[in-house]
PDB file of C-alpha atoms and ligand atoms in Angstrom:
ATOM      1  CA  UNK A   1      21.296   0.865  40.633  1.00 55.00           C
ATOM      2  CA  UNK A   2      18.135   1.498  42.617  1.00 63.00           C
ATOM      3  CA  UNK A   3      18.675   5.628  41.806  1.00 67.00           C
ATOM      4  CA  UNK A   4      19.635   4.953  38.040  1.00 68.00           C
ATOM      5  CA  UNK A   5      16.509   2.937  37.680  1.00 69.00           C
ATOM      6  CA  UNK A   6      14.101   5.591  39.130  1.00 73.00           C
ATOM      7  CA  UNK A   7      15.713   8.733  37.575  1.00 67.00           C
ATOM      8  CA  UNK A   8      15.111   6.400  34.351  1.00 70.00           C
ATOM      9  CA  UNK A   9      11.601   5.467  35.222  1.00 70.00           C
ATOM     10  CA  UNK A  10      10.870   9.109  36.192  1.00 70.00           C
ATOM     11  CA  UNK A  11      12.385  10.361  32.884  1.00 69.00           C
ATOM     12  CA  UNK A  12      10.275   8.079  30.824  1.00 67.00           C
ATOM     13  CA  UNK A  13       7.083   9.395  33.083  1.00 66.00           C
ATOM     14  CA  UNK A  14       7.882  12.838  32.441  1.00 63.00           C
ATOM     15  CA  UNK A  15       7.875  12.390  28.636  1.00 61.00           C
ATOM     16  CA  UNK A  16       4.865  10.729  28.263  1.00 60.00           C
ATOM     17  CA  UNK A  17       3.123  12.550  30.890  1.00 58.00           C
ATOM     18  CA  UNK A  18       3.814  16.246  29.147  1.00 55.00           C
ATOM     19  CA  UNK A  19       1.564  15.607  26.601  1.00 54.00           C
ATOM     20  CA  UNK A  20       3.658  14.745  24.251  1.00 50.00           C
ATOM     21  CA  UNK A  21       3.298  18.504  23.016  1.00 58.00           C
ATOM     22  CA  UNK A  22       7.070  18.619  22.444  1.00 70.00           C
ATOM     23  CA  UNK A  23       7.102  15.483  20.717  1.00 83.00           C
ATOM     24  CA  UNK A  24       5.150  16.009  17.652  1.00 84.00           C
ATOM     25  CA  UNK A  25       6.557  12.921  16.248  1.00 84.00           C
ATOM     26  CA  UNK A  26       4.321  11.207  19.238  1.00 87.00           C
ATOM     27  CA  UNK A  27       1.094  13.492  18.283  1.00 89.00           C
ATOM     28  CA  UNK A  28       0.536  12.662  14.741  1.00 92.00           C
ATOM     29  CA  UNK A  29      -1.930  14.578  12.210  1.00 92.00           C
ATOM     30  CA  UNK A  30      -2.736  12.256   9.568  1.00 93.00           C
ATOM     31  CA  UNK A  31      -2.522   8.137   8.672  1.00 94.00           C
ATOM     32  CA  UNK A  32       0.911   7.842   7.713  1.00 94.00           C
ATOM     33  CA  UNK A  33       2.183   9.676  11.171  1.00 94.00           C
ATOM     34  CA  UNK A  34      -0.489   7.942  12.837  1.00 94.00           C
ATOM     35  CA  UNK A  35       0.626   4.126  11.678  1.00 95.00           C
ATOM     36  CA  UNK A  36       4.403   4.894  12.639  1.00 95.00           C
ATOM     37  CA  UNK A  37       3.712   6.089  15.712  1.00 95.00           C
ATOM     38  CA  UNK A  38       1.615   2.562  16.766  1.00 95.00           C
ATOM     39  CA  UNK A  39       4.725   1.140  15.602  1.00 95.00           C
ATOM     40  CA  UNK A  40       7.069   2.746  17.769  1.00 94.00           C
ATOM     41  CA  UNK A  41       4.683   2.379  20.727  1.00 95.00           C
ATOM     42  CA  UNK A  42       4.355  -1.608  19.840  1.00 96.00           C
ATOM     43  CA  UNK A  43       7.879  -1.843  19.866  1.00 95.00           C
ATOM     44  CA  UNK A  44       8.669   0.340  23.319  1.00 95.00           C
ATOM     45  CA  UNK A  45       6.085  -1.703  25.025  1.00 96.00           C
ATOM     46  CA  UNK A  46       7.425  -4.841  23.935  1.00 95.00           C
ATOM     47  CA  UNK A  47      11.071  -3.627  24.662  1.00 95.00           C
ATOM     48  CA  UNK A  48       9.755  -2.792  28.087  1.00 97.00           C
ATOM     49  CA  UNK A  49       7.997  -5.979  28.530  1.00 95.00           C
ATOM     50  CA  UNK A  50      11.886  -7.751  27.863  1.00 95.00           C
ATOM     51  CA  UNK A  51      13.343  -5.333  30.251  1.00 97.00           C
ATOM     52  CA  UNK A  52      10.960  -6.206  33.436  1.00 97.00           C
ATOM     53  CA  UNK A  53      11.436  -9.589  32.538  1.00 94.00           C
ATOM     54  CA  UNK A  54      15.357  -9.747  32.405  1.00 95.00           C
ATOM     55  CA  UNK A  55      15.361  -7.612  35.496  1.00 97.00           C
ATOM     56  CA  UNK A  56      13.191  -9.582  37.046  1.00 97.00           C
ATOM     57  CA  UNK A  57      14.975 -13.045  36.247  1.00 94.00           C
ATOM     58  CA  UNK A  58      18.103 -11.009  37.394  1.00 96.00           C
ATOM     59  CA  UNK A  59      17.037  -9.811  41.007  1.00 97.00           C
ATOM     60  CA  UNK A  60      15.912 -13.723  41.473  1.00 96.00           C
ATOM     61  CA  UNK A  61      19.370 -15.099  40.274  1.00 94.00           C
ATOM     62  CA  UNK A  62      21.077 -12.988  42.525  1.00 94.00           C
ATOM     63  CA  UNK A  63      19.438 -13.509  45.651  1.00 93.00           C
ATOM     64  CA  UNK A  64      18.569 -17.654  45.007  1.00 91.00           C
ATOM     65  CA  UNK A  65      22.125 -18.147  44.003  1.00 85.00           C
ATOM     66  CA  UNK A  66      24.320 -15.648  46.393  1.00 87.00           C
ATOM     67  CA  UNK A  67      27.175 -16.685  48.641  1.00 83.00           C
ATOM     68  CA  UNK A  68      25.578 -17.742  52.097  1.00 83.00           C
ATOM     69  CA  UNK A  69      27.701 -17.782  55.735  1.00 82.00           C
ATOM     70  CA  UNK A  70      29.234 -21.437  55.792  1.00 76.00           C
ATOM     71  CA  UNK A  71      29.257 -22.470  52.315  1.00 72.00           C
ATOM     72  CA  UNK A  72      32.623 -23.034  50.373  1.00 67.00           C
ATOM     73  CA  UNK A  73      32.754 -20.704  47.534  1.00 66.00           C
ATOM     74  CA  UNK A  74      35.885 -22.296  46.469  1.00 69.00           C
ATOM     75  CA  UNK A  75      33.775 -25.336  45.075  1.00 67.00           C
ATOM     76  CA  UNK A  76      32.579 -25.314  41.659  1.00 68.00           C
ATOM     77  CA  UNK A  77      28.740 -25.767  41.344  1.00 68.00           C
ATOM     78  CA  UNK A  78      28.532 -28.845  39.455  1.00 69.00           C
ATOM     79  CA  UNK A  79      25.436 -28.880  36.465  1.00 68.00           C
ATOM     80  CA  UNK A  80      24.862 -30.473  33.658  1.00 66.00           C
ATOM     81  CA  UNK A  81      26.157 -29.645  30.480  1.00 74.00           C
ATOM     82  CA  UNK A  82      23.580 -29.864  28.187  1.00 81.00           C
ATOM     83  CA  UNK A  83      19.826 -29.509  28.728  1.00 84.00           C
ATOM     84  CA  UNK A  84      17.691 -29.631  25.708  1.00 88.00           C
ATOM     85  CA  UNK A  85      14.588 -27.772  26.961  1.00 91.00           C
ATOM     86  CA  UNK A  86      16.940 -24.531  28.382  1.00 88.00           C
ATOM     87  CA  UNK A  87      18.779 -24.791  24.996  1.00 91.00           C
ATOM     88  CA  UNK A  88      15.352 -23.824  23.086  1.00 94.00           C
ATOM     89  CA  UNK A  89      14.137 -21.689  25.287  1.00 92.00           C
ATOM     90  CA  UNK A  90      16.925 -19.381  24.991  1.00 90.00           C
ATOM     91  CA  UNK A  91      16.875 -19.600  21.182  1.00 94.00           C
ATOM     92  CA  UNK A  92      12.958 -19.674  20.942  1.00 96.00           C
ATOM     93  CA  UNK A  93      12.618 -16.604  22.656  1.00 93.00           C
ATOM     94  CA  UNK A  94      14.958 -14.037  20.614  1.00 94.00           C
ATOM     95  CA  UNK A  95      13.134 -15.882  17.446  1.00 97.00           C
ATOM     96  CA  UNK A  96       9.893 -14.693  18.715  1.00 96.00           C
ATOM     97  CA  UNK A  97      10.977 -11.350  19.677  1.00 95.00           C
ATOM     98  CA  UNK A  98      12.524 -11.088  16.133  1.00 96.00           C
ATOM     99  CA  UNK A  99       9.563 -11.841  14.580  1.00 97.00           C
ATOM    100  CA  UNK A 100       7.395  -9.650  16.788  1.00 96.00           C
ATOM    101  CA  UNK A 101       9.175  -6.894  15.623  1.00 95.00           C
ATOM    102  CA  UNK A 102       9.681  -7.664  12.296  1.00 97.00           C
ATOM    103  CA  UNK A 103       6.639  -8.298  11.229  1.00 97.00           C
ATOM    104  CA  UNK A 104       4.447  -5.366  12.188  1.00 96.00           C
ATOM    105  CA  UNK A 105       7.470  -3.266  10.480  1.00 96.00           C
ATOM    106  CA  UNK A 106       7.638  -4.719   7.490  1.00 97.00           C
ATOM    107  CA  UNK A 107       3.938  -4.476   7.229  1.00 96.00           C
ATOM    108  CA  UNK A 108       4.157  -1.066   7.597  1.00 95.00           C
ATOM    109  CA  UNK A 109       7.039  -0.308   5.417  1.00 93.00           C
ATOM    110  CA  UNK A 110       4.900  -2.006   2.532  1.00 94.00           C
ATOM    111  CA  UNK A 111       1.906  -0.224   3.390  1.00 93.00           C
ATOM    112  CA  UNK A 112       2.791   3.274   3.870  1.00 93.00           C
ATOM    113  CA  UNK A 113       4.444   2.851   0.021  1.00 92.00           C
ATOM    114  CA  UNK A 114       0.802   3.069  -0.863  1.00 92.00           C
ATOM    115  CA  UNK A 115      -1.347   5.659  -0.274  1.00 92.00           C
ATOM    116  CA  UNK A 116      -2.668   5.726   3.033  1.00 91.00           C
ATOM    117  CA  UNK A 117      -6.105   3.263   2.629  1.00 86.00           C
ATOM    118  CA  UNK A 118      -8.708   5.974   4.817  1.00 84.00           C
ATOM    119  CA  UNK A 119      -8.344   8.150   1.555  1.00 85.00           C
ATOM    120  CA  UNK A 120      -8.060   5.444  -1.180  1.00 83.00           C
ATOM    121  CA  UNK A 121     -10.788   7.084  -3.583  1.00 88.00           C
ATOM    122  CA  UNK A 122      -9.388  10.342  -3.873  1.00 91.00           C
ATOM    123  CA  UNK A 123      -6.662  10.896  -5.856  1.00 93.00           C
ATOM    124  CA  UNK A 124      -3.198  12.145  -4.788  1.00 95.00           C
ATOM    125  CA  UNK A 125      -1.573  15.850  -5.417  1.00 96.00           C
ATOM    126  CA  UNK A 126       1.542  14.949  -6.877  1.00 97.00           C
ATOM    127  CA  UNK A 127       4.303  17.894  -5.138  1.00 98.00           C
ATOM    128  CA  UNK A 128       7.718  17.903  -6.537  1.00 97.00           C
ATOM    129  CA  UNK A 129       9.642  18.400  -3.458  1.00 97.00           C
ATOM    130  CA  UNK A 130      13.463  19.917  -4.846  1.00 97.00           C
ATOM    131  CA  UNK A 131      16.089  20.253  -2.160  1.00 97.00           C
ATOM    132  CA  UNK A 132      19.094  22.922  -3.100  1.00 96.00           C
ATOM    133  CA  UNK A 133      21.577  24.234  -0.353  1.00 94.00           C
ATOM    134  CA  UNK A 134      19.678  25.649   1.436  1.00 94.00           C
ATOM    135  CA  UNK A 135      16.282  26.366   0.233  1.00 96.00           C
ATOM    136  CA  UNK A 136      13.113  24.092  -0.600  1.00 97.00           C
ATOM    137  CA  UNK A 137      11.193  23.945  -4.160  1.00 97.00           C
ATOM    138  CA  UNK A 138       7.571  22.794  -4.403  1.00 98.00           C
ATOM    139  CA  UNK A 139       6.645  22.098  -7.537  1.00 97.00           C
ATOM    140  CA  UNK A 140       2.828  21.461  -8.293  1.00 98.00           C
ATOM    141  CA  UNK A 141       2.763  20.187 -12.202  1.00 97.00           C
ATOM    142  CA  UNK A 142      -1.328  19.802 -12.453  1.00 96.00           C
ATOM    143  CA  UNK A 143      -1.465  23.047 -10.677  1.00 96.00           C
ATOM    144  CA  UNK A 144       1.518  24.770 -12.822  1.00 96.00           C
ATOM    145  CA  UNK A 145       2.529  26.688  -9.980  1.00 97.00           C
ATOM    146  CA  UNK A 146       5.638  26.498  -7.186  1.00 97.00           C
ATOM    147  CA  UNK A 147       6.858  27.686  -4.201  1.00 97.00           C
ATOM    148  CA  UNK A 148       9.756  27.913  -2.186  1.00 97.00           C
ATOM    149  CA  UNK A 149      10.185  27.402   1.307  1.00 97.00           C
ATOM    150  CA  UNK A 150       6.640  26.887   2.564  1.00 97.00           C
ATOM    151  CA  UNK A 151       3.677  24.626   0.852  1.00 96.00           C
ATOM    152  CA  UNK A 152       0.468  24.361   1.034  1.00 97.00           C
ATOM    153  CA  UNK A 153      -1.725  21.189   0.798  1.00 97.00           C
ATOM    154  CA  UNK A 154      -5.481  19.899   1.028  1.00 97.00           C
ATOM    155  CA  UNK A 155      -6.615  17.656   4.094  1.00 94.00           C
ATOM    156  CA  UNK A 156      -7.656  14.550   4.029  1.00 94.00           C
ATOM    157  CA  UNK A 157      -6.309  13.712   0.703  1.00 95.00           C
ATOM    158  CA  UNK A 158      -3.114  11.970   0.209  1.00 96.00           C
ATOM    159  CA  UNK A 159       0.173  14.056  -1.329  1.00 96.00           C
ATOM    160  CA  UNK A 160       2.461  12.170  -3.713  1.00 96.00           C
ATOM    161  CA  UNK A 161       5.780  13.534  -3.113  1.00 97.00           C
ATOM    162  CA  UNK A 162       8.452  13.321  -5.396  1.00 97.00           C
ATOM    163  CA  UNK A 163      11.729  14.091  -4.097  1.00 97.00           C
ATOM    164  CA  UNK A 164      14.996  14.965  -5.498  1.00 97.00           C
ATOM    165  CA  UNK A 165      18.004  17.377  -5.122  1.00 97.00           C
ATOM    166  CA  UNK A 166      19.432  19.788  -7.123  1.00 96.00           C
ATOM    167  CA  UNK A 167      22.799  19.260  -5.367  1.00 94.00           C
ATOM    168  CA  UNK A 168      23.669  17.936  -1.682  1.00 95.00           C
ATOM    169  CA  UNK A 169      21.150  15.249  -0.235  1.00 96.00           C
ATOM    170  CA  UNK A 170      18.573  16.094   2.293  1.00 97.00           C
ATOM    171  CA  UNK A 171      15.962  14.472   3.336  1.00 97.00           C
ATOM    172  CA  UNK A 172      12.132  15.825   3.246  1.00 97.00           C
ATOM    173  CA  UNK A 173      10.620  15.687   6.785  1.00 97.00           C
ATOM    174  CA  UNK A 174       7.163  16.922   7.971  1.00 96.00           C
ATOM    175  CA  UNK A 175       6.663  15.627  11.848  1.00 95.00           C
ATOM    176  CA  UNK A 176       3.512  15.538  12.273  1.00 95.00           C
ATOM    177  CA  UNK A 177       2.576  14.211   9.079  1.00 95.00           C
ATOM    178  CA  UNK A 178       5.279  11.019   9.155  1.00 94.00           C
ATOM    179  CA  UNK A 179       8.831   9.872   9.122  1.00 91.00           C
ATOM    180  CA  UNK A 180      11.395  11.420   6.974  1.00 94.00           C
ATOM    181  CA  UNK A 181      12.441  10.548   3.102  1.00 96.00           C
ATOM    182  CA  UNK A 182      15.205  11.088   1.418  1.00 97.00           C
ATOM    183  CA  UNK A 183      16.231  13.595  -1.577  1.00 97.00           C
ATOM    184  CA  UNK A 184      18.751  12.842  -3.812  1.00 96.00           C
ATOM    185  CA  UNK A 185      20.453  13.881  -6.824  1.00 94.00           C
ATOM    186  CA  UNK A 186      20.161  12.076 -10.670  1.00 94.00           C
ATOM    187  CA  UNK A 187      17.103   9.950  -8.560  1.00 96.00           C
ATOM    188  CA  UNK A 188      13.564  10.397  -7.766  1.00 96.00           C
ATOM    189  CA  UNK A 189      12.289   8.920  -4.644  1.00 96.00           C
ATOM    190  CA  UNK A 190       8.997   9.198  -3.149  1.00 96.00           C
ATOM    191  CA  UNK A 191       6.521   9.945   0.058  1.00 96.00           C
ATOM    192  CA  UNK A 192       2.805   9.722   0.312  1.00 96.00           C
ATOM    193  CA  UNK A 193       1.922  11.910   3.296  1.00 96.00           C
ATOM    194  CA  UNK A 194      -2.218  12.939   4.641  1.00 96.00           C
ATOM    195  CA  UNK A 195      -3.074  15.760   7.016  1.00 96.00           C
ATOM    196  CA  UNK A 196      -6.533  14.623   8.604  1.00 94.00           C
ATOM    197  CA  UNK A 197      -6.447  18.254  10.208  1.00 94.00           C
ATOM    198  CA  UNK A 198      -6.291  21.934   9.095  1.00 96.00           C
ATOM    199  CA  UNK A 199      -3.335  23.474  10.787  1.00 95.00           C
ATOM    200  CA  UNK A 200       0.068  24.861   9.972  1.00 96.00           C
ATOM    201  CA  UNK A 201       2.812  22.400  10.746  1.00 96.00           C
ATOM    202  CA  UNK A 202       6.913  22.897  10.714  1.00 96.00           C
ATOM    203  CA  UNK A 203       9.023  20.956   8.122  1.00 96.00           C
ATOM    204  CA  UNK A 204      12.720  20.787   7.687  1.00 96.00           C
ATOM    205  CA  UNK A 205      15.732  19.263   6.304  1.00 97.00           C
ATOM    206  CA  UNK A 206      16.742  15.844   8.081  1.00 96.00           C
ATOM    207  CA  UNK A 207      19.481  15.611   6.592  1.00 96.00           C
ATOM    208  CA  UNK A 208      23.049  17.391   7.638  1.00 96.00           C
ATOM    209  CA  UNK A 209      24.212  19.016   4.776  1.00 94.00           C
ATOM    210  CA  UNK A 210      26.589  22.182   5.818  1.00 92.00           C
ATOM    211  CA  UNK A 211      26.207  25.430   6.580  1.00 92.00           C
ATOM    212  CA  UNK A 212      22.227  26.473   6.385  1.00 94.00           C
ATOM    213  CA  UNK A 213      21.187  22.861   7.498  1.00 95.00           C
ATOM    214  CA  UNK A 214      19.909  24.796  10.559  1.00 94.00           C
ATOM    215  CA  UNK A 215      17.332  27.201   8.745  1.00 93.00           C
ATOM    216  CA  UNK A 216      16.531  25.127   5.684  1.00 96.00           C
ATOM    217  CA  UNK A 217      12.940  25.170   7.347  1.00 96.00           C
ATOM    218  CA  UNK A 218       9.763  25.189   5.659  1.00 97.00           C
ATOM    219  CA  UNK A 219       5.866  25.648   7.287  1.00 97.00           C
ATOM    220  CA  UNK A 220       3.239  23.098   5.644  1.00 97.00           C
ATOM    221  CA  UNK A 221      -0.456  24.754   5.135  1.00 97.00           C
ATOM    222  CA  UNK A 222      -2.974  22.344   5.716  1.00 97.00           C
ATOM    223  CA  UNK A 223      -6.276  23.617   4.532  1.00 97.00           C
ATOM    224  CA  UNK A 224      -9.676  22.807   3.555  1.00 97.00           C
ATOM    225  CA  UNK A 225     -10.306  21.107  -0.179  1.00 95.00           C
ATOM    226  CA  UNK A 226     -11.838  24.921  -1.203  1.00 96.00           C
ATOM    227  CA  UNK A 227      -9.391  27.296   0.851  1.00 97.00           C
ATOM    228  CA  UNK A 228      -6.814  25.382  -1.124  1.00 97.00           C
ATOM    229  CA  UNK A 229      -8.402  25.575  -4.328  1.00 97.00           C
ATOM    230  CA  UNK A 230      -8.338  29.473  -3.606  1.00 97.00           C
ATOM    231  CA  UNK A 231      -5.270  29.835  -2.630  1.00 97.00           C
ATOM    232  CA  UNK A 232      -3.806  28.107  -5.950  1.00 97.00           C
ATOM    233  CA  UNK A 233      -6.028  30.582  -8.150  1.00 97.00           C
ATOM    234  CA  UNK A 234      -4.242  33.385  -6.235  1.00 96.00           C
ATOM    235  CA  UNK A 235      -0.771  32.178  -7.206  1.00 97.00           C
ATOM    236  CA  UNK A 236      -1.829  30.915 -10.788  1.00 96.00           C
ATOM    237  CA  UNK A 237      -3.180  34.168 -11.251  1.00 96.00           C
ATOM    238  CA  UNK A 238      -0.862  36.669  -8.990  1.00 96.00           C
ATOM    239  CA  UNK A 239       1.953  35.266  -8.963  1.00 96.00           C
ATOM    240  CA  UNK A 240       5.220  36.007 -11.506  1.00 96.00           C
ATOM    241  CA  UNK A 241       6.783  33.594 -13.597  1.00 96.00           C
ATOM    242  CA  UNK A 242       9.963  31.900 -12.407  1.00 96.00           C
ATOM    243  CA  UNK A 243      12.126  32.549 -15.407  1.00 95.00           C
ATOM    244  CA  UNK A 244      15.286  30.018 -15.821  1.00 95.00           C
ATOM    245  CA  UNK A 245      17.709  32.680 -15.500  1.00 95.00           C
ATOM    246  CA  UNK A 246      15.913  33.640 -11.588  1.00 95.00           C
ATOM    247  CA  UNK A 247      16.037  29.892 -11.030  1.00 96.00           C
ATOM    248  CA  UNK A 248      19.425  29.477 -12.049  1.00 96.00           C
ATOM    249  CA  UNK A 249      20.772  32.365  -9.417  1.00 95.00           C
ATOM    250  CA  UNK A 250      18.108  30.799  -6.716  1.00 96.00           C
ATOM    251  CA  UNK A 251      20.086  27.876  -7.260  1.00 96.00           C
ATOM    252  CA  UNK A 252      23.062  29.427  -5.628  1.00 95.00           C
ATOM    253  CA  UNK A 253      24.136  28.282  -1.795  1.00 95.00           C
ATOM    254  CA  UNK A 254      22.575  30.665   0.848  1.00 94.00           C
ATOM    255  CA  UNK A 255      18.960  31.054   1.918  1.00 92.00           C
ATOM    256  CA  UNK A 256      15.739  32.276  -0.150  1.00 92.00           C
ATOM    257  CA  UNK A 257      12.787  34.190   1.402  1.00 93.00           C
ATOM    258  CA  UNK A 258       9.313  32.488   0.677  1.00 96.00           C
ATOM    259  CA  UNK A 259       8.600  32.999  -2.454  1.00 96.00           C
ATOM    260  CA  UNK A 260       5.766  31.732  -5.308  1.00 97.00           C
ATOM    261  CA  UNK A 261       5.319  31.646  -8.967  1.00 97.00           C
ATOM    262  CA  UNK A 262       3.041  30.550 -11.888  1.00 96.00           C
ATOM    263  CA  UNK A 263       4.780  28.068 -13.327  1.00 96.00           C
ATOM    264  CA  UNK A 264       7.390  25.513 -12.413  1.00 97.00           C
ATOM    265  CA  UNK A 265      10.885  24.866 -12.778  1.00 96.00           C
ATOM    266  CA  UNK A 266       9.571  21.435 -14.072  1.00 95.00           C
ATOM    267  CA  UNK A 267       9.550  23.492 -17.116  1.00 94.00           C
ATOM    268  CA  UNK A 268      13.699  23.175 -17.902  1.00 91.00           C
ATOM    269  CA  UNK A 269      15.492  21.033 -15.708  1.00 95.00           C
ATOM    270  CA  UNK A 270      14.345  17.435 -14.533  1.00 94.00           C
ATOM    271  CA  UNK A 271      17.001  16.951 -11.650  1.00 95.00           C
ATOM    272  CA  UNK A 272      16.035  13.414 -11.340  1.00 94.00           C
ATOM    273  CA  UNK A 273      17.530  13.060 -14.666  1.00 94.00           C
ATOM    274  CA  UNK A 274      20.621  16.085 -15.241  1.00 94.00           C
ATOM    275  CA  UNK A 275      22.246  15.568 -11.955  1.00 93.00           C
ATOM    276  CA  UNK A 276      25.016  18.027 -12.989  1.00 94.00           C
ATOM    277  CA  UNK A 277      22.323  20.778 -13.992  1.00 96.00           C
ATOM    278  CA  UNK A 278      23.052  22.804 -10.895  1.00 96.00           C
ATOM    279  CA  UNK A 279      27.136  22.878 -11.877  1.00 95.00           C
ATOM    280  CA  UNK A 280      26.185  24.433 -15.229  1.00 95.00           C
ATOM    281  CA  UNK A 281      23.294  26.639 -13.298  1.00 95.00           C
ATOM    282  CA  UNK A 282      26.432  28.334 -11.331  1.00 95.00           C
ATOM    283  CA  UNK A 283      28.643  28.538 -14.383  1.00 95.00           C
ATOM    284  CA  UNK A 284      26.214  30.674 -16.218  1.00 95.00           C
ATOM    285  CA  UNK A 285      25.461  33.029 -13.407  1.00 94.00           C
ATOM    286  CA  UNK A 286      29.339  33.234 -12.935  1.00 93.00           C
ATOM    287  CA  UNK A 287      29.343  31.514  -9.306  1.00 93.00           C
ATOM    288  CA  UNK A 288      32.693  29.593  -8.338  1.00 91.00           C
ATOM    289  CA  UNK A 289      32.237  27.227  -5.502  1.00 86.00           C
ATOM    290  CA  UNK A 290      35.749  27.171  -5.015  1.00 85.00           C
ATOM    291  CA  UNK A 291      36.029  30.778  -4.395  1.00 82.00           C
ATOM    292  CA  UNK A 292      33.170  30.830  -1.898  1.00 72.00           C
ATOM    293  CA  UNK A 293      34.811  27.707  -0.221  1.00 66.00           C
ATOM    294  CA  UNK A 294      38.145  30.213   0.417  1.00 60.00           C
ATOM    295  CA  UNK A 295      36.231  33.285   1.364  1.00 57.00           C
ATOM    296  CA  UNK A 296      34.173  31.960   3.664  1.00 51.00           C
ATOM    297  CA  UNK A 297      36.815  30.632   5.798  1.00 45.00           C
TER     298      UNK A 297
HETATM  299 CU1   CU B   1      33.667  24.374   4.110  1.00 80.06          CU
END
């Protein structure tokens, strides 16, 4: 017991002690990251707090009540059978725990479905976030431009993403930025995320969903207000239009290079709204799931 409790004591030391540089979950860059990871802190510490208590009470049980030399263990210990002030103790203090831990969460559920409040006079960049085995679609309607597989946004200003799937559900996750949401298909969901710091940080599927789960990766772009405004000039202006017919064989199962173009693919297909889009995508550039289930087993 005593070894199990200091490898698990030394475990928990050696994660928080590393600097929590290979937890980026734990090293947040922006609001949203920022407020879940007080909650998950708030609700270790109070978790640990339980734990020393109950092992405490347990270690005193133990040695107050153990067998001694001389006494008969054969005879019951005789105690009452009802005492009123254990009886609410022991319910009290779950009820308070409950509510310890509900409360901050549901505050926090409610708030972060608002923009976060340290940017509340700037308006949001709405990014269409479109998940398709295996490859990610950003879609930037004021902008009229898209990429795929990479993004880049502004700091300090909140993004509004809006997340579906062309086909197979994932689920949009940027680590340092905040938790994960999830895409679907025929639905629109949605994620306000802030990066309070320029930087390039990793983003990826969440979601299992076959074969290229592994590299359906993506690198976010955090940049300054004007770097950002430059870059979008440079696609708007640079960049080749994403016809329906290249969007149609993009559309196909496998993975896509990083890619960018001057319009969107807002243009012809809503997702949120023709769920079965992607089935007549494949018909007309003559793919057969069925065949590539066979061959590639
Ligand atoms: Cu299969």
């Amino acid at each position: 017991m005593k070894l199990f409790k200091s490898l698990f004591l030394s475990s928990m030391l050696m994660t928080f002690l590393s600097g929590c540089s290979s937890l980026p979950v734990l090293d947040p860059k922006g609001p949203v990251g920022e407020a879940q990871k007080d909650l998950i802190f708030w609700s270790i510490a109070l978790m640990l707090i339980i734990v020393a208590v109950v092992f405490a009470l347990f270690t005193f049980i133990v040695v107050k009540y153990r067998e001694r030399p001389g006494q008969d263990s054969d005879e019951p210990i005789l105690v009452d059978d009802h005492n009123k002030w254990l009886e609410i103790t022991w319910t009290g203090i779950p009820v308070i725990i409950v509510i310890l831990l509900a409360v901050p969460t549901v505050k926090t559920i409610y708030e972060l479905e608002e923009p976060p409040q340290s940017s509340e006079d700037k308006e949001p960049l709405v990014i269409h976030a479109t998940s398709a085995d295996w490859k990610w679609f950003f879609s930037y309607p004021e902008q009229g431009i898209e990429t795929v597989n990479y993004l880049h946004i502004p700091e300090d200003r909140p993004i509004q993403f809006k997340l579906v799937s062309a086909d197979s559900m994932a689920a949009l996750w940027i680590p340092r930025l905040g938790g994960q949401e999830y895409n679907m298909s025929g639905m629109m969901t949605q994620l306000y995320l802030q990066a309070d710091e320029t930087g390039v940080y990793n983003g990826r599927n969440a979601n299992f969903n076959g074969e290229g789960f592994a590299e359906m990766q993506f690198k976010v772009y955090a940049q300054t207000e004007e770097e950002f405004g430059d870059w979008v000039e440079d696609v708007q202006t640079e960049a080749p239009k994403l016809t329906q017919d290249e969007y149609d064989h993009l559309l196909v199962p496998g993975h896509t290079e990083v890619q960018e173009f001057s319009n969107t693919h807002l243009d012809y297909v809503n997702h949120a709204q023709q769920a079965d889009y992607v089935l007549e995508a494949w018909e007309r550039v003559g793919y057969d799931p069925e065949e590539d289930e066979s061959s590639s087993h």
